[in-house]
Short mmCIF file of C-alpha atoms in Angstrom, two decimals:
data_model
loop_
_atom_site.label_atom_id
_atom_site.label_comp_id
_atom_site.label_asym_id
_atom_site.label_seq_id
_atom_site.Cartn_x
_atom_site.Cartn_y
_atom_site.Cartn_z
CA MET A 1 25.89 -207.05 160.27
CA THR A 2 28.39 -209.62 159.35
CA GLN A 3 30.93 -208.36 156.25
CA LYS A 4 31.26 -210.81 153.48
CA PHE A 5 34.26 -211.41 151.31
CA ASP A 6 35.55 -213.70 148.66
CA VAL A 7 38.98 -213.96 150.38
CA VAL A 8 40.05 -212.96 153.81
CA VAL A 9 43.84 -212.86 154.32
CA ILE A 10 45.22 -213.12 158.14
CA GLY A 11 48.60 -211.37 158.19
CA ALA A 12 50.16 -208.22 155.76
CA GLY A 13 53.57 -209.42 155.67
CA PRO A 14 55.37 -210.59 152.36
CA GLY A 15 52.94 -213.35 152.27
CA GLY A 16 49.72 -212.03 153.31
CA TYR A 17 49.72 -208.64 151.54
CA VAL A 18 50.89 -209.98 148.13
CA ALA A 19 48.04 -212.90 147.99
CA ALA A 20 45.53 -209.65 149.02
CA ILE A 21 46.21 -207.29 146.42
CA LYS A 22 46.68 -210.26 143.70
CA ALA A 23 43.59 -211.61 144.65
CA ALA A 24 41.66 -207.93 144.42
CA GLN A 25 43.48 -207.32 141.05
CA LEU A 26 41.54 -210.90 139.88
CA GLY A 27 38.35 -209.14 141.00
CA LEU A 28 38.03 -210.96 144.27
CA LYS A 29 36.48 -209.01 147.16
CA THR A 30 39.35 -208.93 149.77
CA ALA A 31 40.11 -208.17 153.40
CA CYS A 32 43.54 -208.18 154.58
CA ILE A 33 43.89 -208.39 158.85
CA GLU A 34 46.58 -206.89 160.57
CA LYS A 35 47.66 -206.41 164.22
CA TYR A 36 51.28 -205.28 164.05
CA GLN A 37 51.99 -201.74 165.56
CA GLY A 38 54.68 -199.92 164.93
CA LYS A 39 56.53 -197.27 167.59
CA ASP A 40 53.80 -194.62 166.90
CA GLY A 41 51.04 -197.29 168.16
CA LYS A 42 49.55 -197.11 164.98
CA VAL A 43 48.99 -200.68 162.82
CA SER A 44 52.24 -201.25 160.35
CA LEU A 45 51.95 -203.32 157.20
CA GLY A 46 54.92 -205.58 155.95
CA GLY A 47 55.40 -208.04 158.62
CA THR A 48 58.47 -208.94 160.01
CA CYS A 49 60.40 -208.66 156.46
CA LEU A 50 59.63 -204.81 156.34
CA ASN A 51 59.36 -203.75 159.90
CA VAL A 52 62.04 -205.62 161.59
CA GLY A 53 63.54 -208.01 159.22
CA CYS A 54 65.10 -208.08 155.69
CA ILE A 55 64.74 -204.46 154.97
CA PRO A 56 65.96 -202.82 158.09
CA SER A 57 68.82 -204.85 158.39
CA LYS A 58 69.82 -204.17 154.64
CA ALA A 59 69.75 -200.73 155.28
CA LEU A 60 72.24 -201.33 157.98
CA LEU A 61 73.95 -203.43 156.53
CA ASP A 62 74.81 -200.99 153.53
CA SER A 63 75.56 -198.17 155.79
CA SER A 64 77.71 -200.02 157.71
CA TYR A 65 79.57 -201.17 154.24
CA LYS A 66 79.75 -197.62 153.46
CA TYR A 67 81.51 -196.75 156.54
CA HIS A 68 83.99 -199.67 156.21
CA GLU A 69 84.88 -198.77 152.72
CA ALA A 70 85.33 -195.24 153.71
CA HIS A 71 87.95 -196.63 156.25
CA GLU A 72 89.27 -199.30 154.28
CA GLY A 73 88.59 -199.32 150.92
CA PHE A 74 88.95 -195.69 149.59
CA LYS A 75 93.04 -195.47 149.64
CA ILE A 76 93.41 -197.60 147.13
CA HIS A 77 91.47 -195.90 144.63
CA GLY A 78 93.96 -192.78 145.74
CA ILE A 79 91.06 -191.18 147.90
CA GLU A 80 91.87 -189.80 151.36
CA ALA A 81 89.00 -189.63 153.76
CA LYS A 82 90.43 -188.45 156.89
CA GLY A 83 88.28 -188.44 160.29
CA VAL A 84 85.33 -190.61 159.16
CA THR A 85 82.87 -191.34 161.74
CA ILE A 86 79.99 -192.98 162.06
CA ASP A 87 76.80 -191.39 163.86
CA VAL A 88 74.81 -194.43 164.84
CA PRO A 89 71.50 -192.92 166.06
CA ALA A 90 71.49 -191.04 162.35
CA MET A 91 72.36 -194.55 160.83
CA ILE A 92 68.94 -195.82 162.73
CA ALA A 93 66.99 -192.72 162.15
CA ARG A 94 67.68 -193.65 158.09
CA LYS A 95 66.77 -197.18 158.58
CA THR A 96 63.41 -196.27 160.44
CA GLN A 97 62.87 -193.70 157.56
CA ILE A 98 63.05 -196.48 154.49
CA VAL A 99 60.74 -198.78 157.15
CA LYS A 100 57.76 -196.14 157.01
CA ASN A 101 58.29 -195.10 153.35
CA LEU A 102 57.60 -198.91 152.26
CA THR A 103 54.95 -199.67 154.97
CA GLY A 104 52.85 -196.79 154.20
CA GLY A 105 53.35 -197.79 150.23
CA ILE A 106 51.49 -200.77 150.88
CA GLY A 107 48.85 -199.27 152.71
CA ALA A 108 48.84 -196.92 149.25
CA LEU A 109 48.58 -200.07 147.04
CA PHE A 110 45.81 -201.67 149.11
CA LYS A 111 43.56 -198.26 148.52
CA ALA A 112 44.79 -198.53 144.66
CA ASN A 113 43.59 -202.11 144.60
CA GLY A 114 40.53 -202.07 146.61
CA VAL A 115 41.60 -204.33 149.53
CA THR A 116 40.00 -203.47 153.03
CA LEU A 117 42.01 -203.03 155.51
CA VAL A 118 41.14 -204.65 159.08
CA GLU A 119 43.32 -203.80 162.06
CA GLY A 120 43.56 -206.37 164.62
CA HIS A 121 44.02 -210.14 165.48
CA GLY A 122 42.73 -212.39 163.51
CA LYS A 123 41.39 -216.12 164.39
CA LEU A 124 40.07 -218.86 162.15
CA LEU A 125 36.53 -220.04 163.52
CA ALA A 126 34.83 -223.12 161.88
CA ASN A 127 32.97 -222.46 158.37
CA LYS A 128 35.61 -220.15 156.93
CA GLN A 129 34.52 -217.28 159.51
CA VAL A 130 37.25 -214.88 161.03
CA GLU A 131 36.78 -213.46 164.13
CA VAL A 132 38.92 -210.11 164.30
CA THR A 133 39.43 -208.55 167.77
CA GLY A 134 40.28 -204.84 167.04
CA LEU A 135 42.85 -202.99 168.96
CA ASP A 136 40.09 -201.48 170.95
CA GLY A 137 39.35 -205.08 172.28
CA LYS A 138 36.07 -204.89 170.43
CA ALA A 139 35.41 -208.23 168.30
CA GLN A 140 33.83 -208.58 164.82
CA VAL A 141 33.24 -211.67 162.62
CA LEU A 142 34.08 -211.79 158.82
CA GLU A 143 32.54 -214.22 156.36
CA ALA A 144 34.66 -215.52 153.89
CA ALA A 145 34.28 -218.14 150.78
CA HIS A 146 38.11 -218.46 151.09
CA VAL A 147 40.60 -217.58 153.92
CA ILE A 148 44.50 -217.37 153.51
CA ILE A 149 46.65 -217.70 156.47
CA ALA A 150 49.93 -215.73 156.37
CA SER A 151 50.65 -215.14 160.09
CA GLY A 152 54.16 -215.32 160.03
CA SER A 153 57.01 -216.35 162.34
CA LYS A 154 58.93 -214.99 165.44
CA PRO A 155 62.39 -215.44 166.90
CA VAL A 156 62.67 -218.58 168.88
CA GLU A 157 63.71 -217.93 172.27
CA ILE A 158 66.37 -220.21 174.55
CA PRO A 159 66.04 -220.50 178.23
CA PRO A 160 69.71 -219.96 179.17
CA ALA A 161 69.50 -216.67 177.17
CA PRO A 162 66.16 -214.82 177.83
CA VAL A 163 65.84 -211.94 175.87
CA ASP A 164 65.55 -208.57 177.74
CA GLN A 165 65.73 -206.23 174.50
CA ASP A 166 68.27 -204.24 176.32
CA VAL A 167 71.55 -206.27 177.33
CA ILE A 168 70.04 -209.39 175.48
CA VAL A 169 68.21 -208.89 172.41
CA ASP A 170 66.65 -210.50 169.19
CA SER A 171 67.03 -209.84 165.94
CA THR A 172 64.71 -206.90 166.34
CA GLY A 173 66.32 -205.52 169.07
CA ALA A 174 70.02 -205.74 167.34
CA LEU A 175 68.42 -203.31 164.92
CA GLU A 176 67.88 -200.65 167.43
CA PHE A 177 71.45 -199.93 169.23
CA GLN A 178 72.15 -196.56 169.85
CA SER A 179 75.88 -196.86 169.79
CA VAL A 180 78.46 -199.33 168.79
CA PRO A 181 79.13 -202.32 171.53
CA LYS A 182 82.71 -203.05 172.33
CA LYS A 183 82.29 -206.61 173.21
CA LEU A 184 79.17 -208.09 170.94
CA GLY A 185 78.27 -211.60 171.31
CA VAL A 186 76.00 -213.75 168.70
CA ILE A 187 74.48 -216.66 169.55
CA GLY A 188 73.68 -218.63 165.91
CA ALA A 189 75.83 -218.57 162.71
CA GLY A 190 72.56 -218.72 160.39
CA VAL A 191 71.72 -215.72 158.02
CA ILE A 192 70.01 -213.61 160.50
CA GLY A 193 73.65 -214.01 163.14
CA LEU A 194 76.02 -213.56 160.40
CA GLU A 195 74.44 -210.23 158.91
CA LEU A 196 73.54 -208.39 162.32
CA GLY A 197 77.31 -209.79 163.47
CA SER A 198 78.79 -208.01 160.24
CA VAL A 199 76.64 -204.75 160.73
CA TRP A 200 78.68 -204.44 164.06
CA ALA A 201 81.87 -205.69 163.37
CA ARG A 202 82.32 -203.12 160.32
CA LEU A 203 81.21 -200.14 162.70
CA GLY A 204 84.32 -201.58 165.23
CA ALA A 205 82.63 -204.15 167.44
CA GLU A 206 84.56 -206.97 168.65
CA VAL A 207 82.16 -209.85 167.49
CA THR A 208 82.16 -213.37 168.58
CA VAL A 209 79.49 -215.69 167.05
CA ILE A 210 78.37 -218.88 168.90
CA GLU A 211 77.22 -221.79 166.95
CA ALA A 212 76.07 -224.95 168.47
CA LEU A 213 76.42 -226.83 164.99
CA ASP A 214 79.81 -228.14 164.14
CA LYS A 215 79.24 -227.32 160.67
CA PHE A 216 79.06 -224.10 159.17
CA LEU A 217 76.38 -222.94 157.06
CA PRO A 218 75.23 -226.47 156.67
CA ALA A 219 72.68 -225.75 153.88
CA ALA A 220 74.96 -224.00 151.67
CA ASP A 221 77.47 -226.08 149.04
CA GLU A 222 80.68 -226.96 151.13
CA GLN A 223 82.90 -225.35 149.13
CA ILE A 224 81.37 -221.89 149.26
CA ALA A 225 80.54 -222.58 152.90
CA LYS A 226 84.38 -223.24 153.61
CA GLU A 227 85.40 -220.08 151.89
CA ALA A 228 82.58 -218.02 153.66
CA LEU A 229 84.13 -218.89 157.12
CA LYS A 230 87.53 -218.13 156.08
CA VAL A 231 86.40 -214.81 154.61
CA LEU A 232 84.22 -213.87 157.62
CA THR A 233 86.75 -214.75 159.86
CA LYS A 234 89.29 -212.61 158.06
CA GLN A 235 87.05 -209.65 158.42
CA GLY A 236 87.25 -210.25 162.30
CA LEU A 237 84.14 -212.20 163.27
CA GLN A 238 85.26 -214.73 165.48
CA ILE A 239 83.13 -217.85 164.63
CA ARG A 240 82.82 -220.70 167.30
CA LEU A 241 81.41 -224.09 166.03
CA GLY A 242 80.28 -226.79 168.21
CA ALA A 243 79.87 -224.24 171.19
CA ARG A 244 76.45 -224.73 172.74
CA VAL A 245 75.63 -221.96 175.41
CA THR A 246 74.19 -222.99 178.96
CA ALA A 247 73.53 -220.10 180.73
CA THR A 248 73.83 -215.99 181.01
CA GLU A 249 74.34 -213.80 183.61
CA ILE A 250 73.82 -210.04 183.13
CA LYS A 251 75.66 -207.77 185.96
CA LYS A 252 76.32 -203.98 185.20
CA LYS A 253 75.12 -203.81 181.83
CA GLN A 254 77.35 -206.68 180.89
CA VAL A 255 76.55 -210.21 180.37
CA THR A 256 78.48 -213.19 180.80
CA VAL A 257 77.78 -216.14 178.70
CA SER A 258 78.85 -219.72 179.55
CA PHE A 259 78.91 -222.12 176.82
CA THR A 260 80.52 -225.72 176.17
CA ASP A 261 82.77 -226.41 173.07
CA SER A 262 85.88 -228.94 172.27
CA GLU A 263 87.87 -227.60 174.71
CA GLY A 264 85.48 -227.78 177.62
CA GLU A 265 83.60 -225.12 179.60
CA GLN A 266 83.90 -221.18 178.55
CA LYS A 267 82.90 -217.95 179.46
CA GLN A 268 82.98 -214.59 177.60
CA VAL A 269 81.68 -211.23 178.71
CA PHE A 270 79.79 -209.04 176.26
CA ASP A 271 78.18 -205.65 176.01
CA LYS A 272 75.23 -206.85 173.88
CA LEU A 273 74.16 -210.45 173.29
CA ILE A 274 72.24 -210.99 170.13
CA VAL A 275 70.16 -214.28 170.00
CA ALA A 276 69.71 -215.52 166.51
CA VAL A 277 68.91 -219.21 166.74
CA GLY A 278 65.95 -219.37 164.31
CA ARG A 279 62.44 -218.22 163.89
CA ARG A 280 59.04 -220.22 164.77
CA PRO A 281 55.66 -220.22 163.15
CA VAL A 282 52.96 -217.62 164.93
CA THR A 283 50.07 -219.56 165.72
CA THR A 284 49.01 -218.46 168.98
CA ASP A 285 45.22 -218.06 169.50
CA LEU A 286 45.23 -218.17 165.30
CA LEU A 287 43.05 -221.26 164.83
CA ALA A 288 39.69 -222.09 167.07
CA ALA A 289 39.70 -225.70 168.33
CA ASP A 290 36.65 -226.47 165.56
CA SER A 291 38.61 -224.61 162.94
CA GLY A 292 39.52 -227.74 161.16
CA VAL A 293 43.16 -226.81 160.20
CA ASN A 294 45.82 -229.08 161.23
CA LEU A 295 49.22 -228.35 162.73
CA ASP A 296 52.35 -230.59 162.03
CA GLU A 297 54.48 -231.95 164.91
CA ARG A 298 56.63 -228.99 164.86
CA GLY A 299 53.81 -226.45 164.83
CA PHE A 300 53.50 -225.45 161.41
CA ILE A 301 50.20 -225.27 159.61
CA PHE A 302 50.02 -228.76 157.57
CA VAL A 303 49.65 -228.19 153.74
CA ASN A 304 49.92 -229.70 150.33
CA ASP A 305 52.13 -228.32 147.50
CA GLN A 306 49.57 -225.97 146.47
CA CYS A 307 49.22 -224.68 150.02
CA GLU A 308 45.65 -225.92 150.84
CA THR A 309 44.84 -226.91 154.48
CA SER A 310 42.82 -229.81 155.73
CA VAL A 311 39.75 -227.41 155.27
CA PRO A 312 38.46 -226.74 151.63
CA GLY A 313 38.94 -223.16 151.07
CA VAL A 314 41.45 -222.09 153.55
CA TYR A 315 44.95 -222.07 152.77
CA ALA A 316 48.09 -221.33 154.68
CA ILE A 317 51.52 -219.37 153.28
CA GLY A 318 54.82 -218.39 154.21
CA ASP A 319 56.61 -219.09 157.24
CA VAL A 320 53.93 -220.70 159.23
CA VAL A 321 54.32 -223.47 156.59
CA ARG A 322 56.82 -226.08 155.56
CA GLY A 323 59.75 -224.85 153.43
CA ALA A 324 62.33 -222.19 153.63
CA MET A 325 61.43 -219.21 155.48
CA LEU A 326 62.18 -216.45 153.14
CA ALA A 327 59.83 -213.39 152.08
CA HIS A 328 60.16 -214.12 148.44
CA LYS A 329 58.84 -217.68 148.84
CA ALA A 330 55.80 -216.24 151.08
CA SER A 331 54.98 -214.04 148.29
CA GLU A 332 55.13 -216.21 145.54
CA GLU A 333 53.20 -218.63 147.39
CA GLY A 334 50.53 -215.99 148.23
CA VAL A 335 50.30 -215.31 144.28
CA MET A 336 49.83 -219.06 143.32
CA VAL A 337 47.22 -219.23 145.98
CA ALA A 338 45.32 -216.17 144.84
CA GLU A 339 45.40 -217.33 141.21
CA ARG A 340 44.10 -220.75 142.30
CA ILE A 341 41.27 -219.50 144.18
CA ALA A 342 40.10 -217.23 141.15
CA GLY A 343 40.13 -220.68 139.12
CA HIS A 344 43.41 -220.24 137.29
CA LYS A 345 45.76 -223.13 136.74
CA ALA A 346 49.34 -222.30 138.72
CA GLN A 347 51.93 -224.00 140.70
CA MET A 348 55.09 -222.73 142.42
CA ASN A 349 58.53 -224.57 141.56
CA TYR A 350 60.14 -225.40 145.10
CA ASP A 351 63.39 -226.55 143.96
CA LEU A 352 64.59 -222.87 142.52
CA ILE A 353 63.93 -220.79 145.46
CA PRO A 354 67.07 -218.93 145.87
CA SER A 355 68.89 -217.97 149.30
CA VAL A 356 70.94 -215.16 150.04
CA ILE A 357 73.18 -213.94 152.75
CA TYR A 358 73.69 -210.26 152.75
CA THR A 359 77.20 -210.27 154.12
CA HIS A 360 80.01 -208.60 152.14
CA PRO A 361 80.87 -210.94 150.28
CA GLU A 362 77.04 -211.88 149.47
CA ILE A 363 76.42 -215.77 149.70
CA ALA A 364 73.74 -216.83 147.79
CA TRP A 365 72.73 -220.11 145.79
CA VAL A 366 69.92 -222.02 143.91
CA GLY A 367 69.07 -225.58 143.17
CA LYS A 368 71.25 -228.53 144.59
CA THR A 369 74.58 -228.50 146.72
CA GLU A 370 77.57 -230.98 144.95
CA GLN A 371 76.88 -233.13 148.49
CA GLN A 372 73.50 -233.14 147.93
CA LEU A 373 73.85 -234.59 144.29
CA LYS A 374 76.51 -236.95 145.10
CA ALA A 375 74.42 -238.28 147.86
CA GLU A 376 71.66 -238.84 145.48
CA GLY A 377 73.99 -240.96 143.11
CA VAL A 378 73.87 -237.96 140.73
CA GLU A 379 77.08 -237.59 138.34
CA VAL A 380 78.27 -234.06 138.14
CA ASN A 381 80.90 -231.94 135.94
CA VAL A 382 81.65 -228.38 138.39
CA GLY A 383 82.73 -225.57 136.98
CA THR A 384 83.90 -222.54 138.79
CA PHE A 385 85.51 -219.07 138.32
CA PRO A 386 87.21 -216.99 140.90
CA PHE A 387 86.35 -212.94 140.81
CA ALA A 388 90.04 -212.40 141.03
CA ALA A 389 90.21 -213.25 137.34
CA SER A 390 87.62 -210.94 136.80
CA GLY A 391 88.36 -207.58 135.03
CA ARG A 392 85.18 -205.87 136.40
CA ALA A 393 85.83 -207.35 140.01
CA MET A 394 89.13 -205.94 139.94
CA ALA A 395 88.09 -202.31 138.59
CA ALA A 396 85.79 -202.32 141.85
CA ASN A 397 88.75 -203.48 144.39
CA ASP A 398 86.03 -206.58 145.09
CA THR A 399 87.42 -209.77 144.10
CA THR A 400 86.74 -212.09 146.72
CA GLY A 401 84.96 -215.20 146.07
CA LEU A 402 84.02 -217.31 143.19
CA VAL A 403 80.85 -218.50 141.46
CA LYS A 404 80.18 -222.56 141.04
CA VAL A 405 77.91 -224.07 138.52
CA ILE A 406 76.80 -227.97 138.67
CA ALA A 407 75.45 -229.45 135.51
CA ASP A 408 74.62 -233.41 135.25
CA ALA A 409 77.44 -235.37 133.69
CA LYS A 410 75.00 -237.03 131.39
CA THR A 411 72.66 -234.67 130.26
CA ASP A 412 74.97 -231.33 131.09
CA ARG A 413 71.44 -229.83 132.56
CA VAL A 414 72.54 -227.15 135.12
CA LEU A 415 71.54 -228.48 138.54
CA GLY A 416 72.97 -225.83 141.01
CA VAL A 417 74.62 -222.54 140.90
CA HIS A 418 76.41 -221.40 143.86
CA VAL A 419 78.16 -217.77 144.43
CA ILE A 420 80.15 -216.25 147.16
CA GLY A 421 81.13 -212.76 146.18
CA PRO A 422 80.11 -209.33 145.07
CA SER A 423 76.25 -209.35 143.50
CA ALA A 424 75.76 -212.90 144.28
CA ALA A 425 72.30 -212.37 144.71
CA GLU A 426 71.76 -211.00 141.30
CA LEU A 427 74.12 -213.85 139.77
CA VAL A 428 72.42 -216.50 141.22
CA GLN A 429 69.22 -214.86 140.05
CA GLN A 430 70.47 -215.42 136.37
CA GLY A 431 71.40 -219.00 137.04
CA ALA A 432 67.65 -219.37 138.49
CA ILE A 433 66.30 -217.92 135.50
CA GLY A 434 68.14 -220.33 133.32
CA MET A 435 67.27 -223.49 135.26
CA GLU A 436 63.84 -222.48 135.20
CA PHE A 437 63.71 -222.92 131.42
CA GLY A 438 66.00 -225.99 131.72
CA THR A 439 69.28 -224.72 130.60
CA SER A 440 72.52 -226.74 130.00
CA ALA A 441 75.84 -225.34 130.79
CA GLU A 442 76.58 -225.18 127.17
CA ASP A 443 73.49 -222.89 126.58
CA LEU A 444 74.80 -220.61 129.47
CA GLY A 445 78.52 -220.52 127.64
CA MET A 446 77.06 -220.14 124.38
CA MET A 447 75.08 -216.65 125.59
CA VAL A 448 76.86 -213.29 124.81
CA PHE A 449 77.60 -211.63 128.29
CA SER A 450 78.39 -207.88 128.24
CA HIS A 451 82.24 -207.15 129.25
CA PRO A 452 83.04 -205.99 131.51
CA THR A 453 80.71 -207.53 134.10
CA LEU A 454 80.62 -208.91 137.39
CA SER A 455 77.93 -211.67 135.19
CA GLU A 456 80.80 -212.88 133.02
CA ALA A 457 82.30 -214.97 135.98
CA LEU A 458 78.89 -217.02 135.53
CA HIS A 459 79.79 -217.47 131.91
CA GLU A 460 82.90 -218.58 132.69
CA ALA A 461 81.89 -220.82 135.28
CA ALA A 462 79.37 -222.19 133.17
CA LEU A 463 82.10 -222.48 130.24
CA ALA A 464 84.46 -224.19 132.92
CA VAL A 465 81.90 -227.11 133.73
CA ASN A 466 83.05 -228.90 130.19
CA GLY A 467 86.72 -227.67 130.39
CA HIS A 468 85.67 -224.84 127.69
CA ALA A 469 86.48 -221.45 130.24
CA ILE A 470 88.45 -219.03 128.41
CA HIS A 471 90.06 -216.58 131.39
CA ILE A 472 91.20 -219.38 133.55
CA ALA A 473 93.06 -222.59 132.87
CA ASN A 474 90.81 -225.43 132.47
CA ARG A 475 90.86 -228.37 134.89
CA LYS A 476 92.28 -231.54 133.03
CA LYS A 477 90.02 -234.54 132.40
CA ARG A 478 90.92 -237.56 134.20
#
């Protein structure tokens, strides 16, 4: 007998599981389909983010930074730490346990909210029917009043560097190294490449990042990107821009990478090579020919601003649709869609989705860059404040970087907040909250910020927009 649901969600990543929980909370009979299996062969919830993405990479970033600090940063505090070593398998085991705790937590949330978990591969058929092929190969069909597709993304593969998950790995394989490679190559200087490169560089690897683009972090504000390149290079990451990989050859557990840059043909030998050149939507065997759902020219599911597909009652969210491939974007789309299915008014603000790179210092931003605004012909005032002038940052021996606030010159409305430095992600979120309510730089400047805190750097940068900073010399207006 065919099971009937108000909502069927395909995929239990940050978009899908949040959509399913929210739909169930709104009184809708909800099922969520997931096929991803963990190492134990059991279905594991949470998608890429929890299993092999955001969460495990942050666990390794934090572990590796603590090791780095014990080696390099304790002495200035008067702490002697001799003979500090890293047990890589123990570090990886801790990461695995964190993932297990969180993915298990989603299962508990499903039970608490009455979401039916269906294990297997989901495929959308005509008339909002969803075929589920179980792990045992048996198929069943679910009928839904509404369907939410949240099938996510997977790493892009490039022909010159085929992944074997041994010597040449993708972002998933880079989370499983059992020892520190002496020489590590990373193809791609995006978020994933820089974060994973940072982990292993802190633990002693010689890291070379090979990036095809001539520009470093093109999505970030140029001033922040320039500072980031300087800082990461100082930390030991060799970042080669305008370098295009042409071939790889594995011999005796090492890989020779051939690439071309401004100096011509180059070759470099590595013990491990991470391929981190981006991600692409997962749509394989997802849509039946007569499902009615359309893909765009890049393979993403075509949706409008409310995540509706070309079929009424069928929605798609997260990495499988246009926009930033970010877990928090997927989650909020899931909430928006569930609300709309329940008949509520809901809309997401796509202009204020924060971006974060969890290197140390962190790099984060929300809103528009100075370059974007100038290209649009918007006159702006800019205020910056360096962490070198922050008492709290000095106390923590963490003074690299700055906060930048960009405001409309005519209205003083804040249009962008960009940070490189300690707790950048948290400071940018403060900016995002203000911007959601249409804050002016003056508004931020008039607020009382507790002292001493890192957030005072945001306060001072907002004051600096109009030449009113207290703890740095203000630029003279021309």
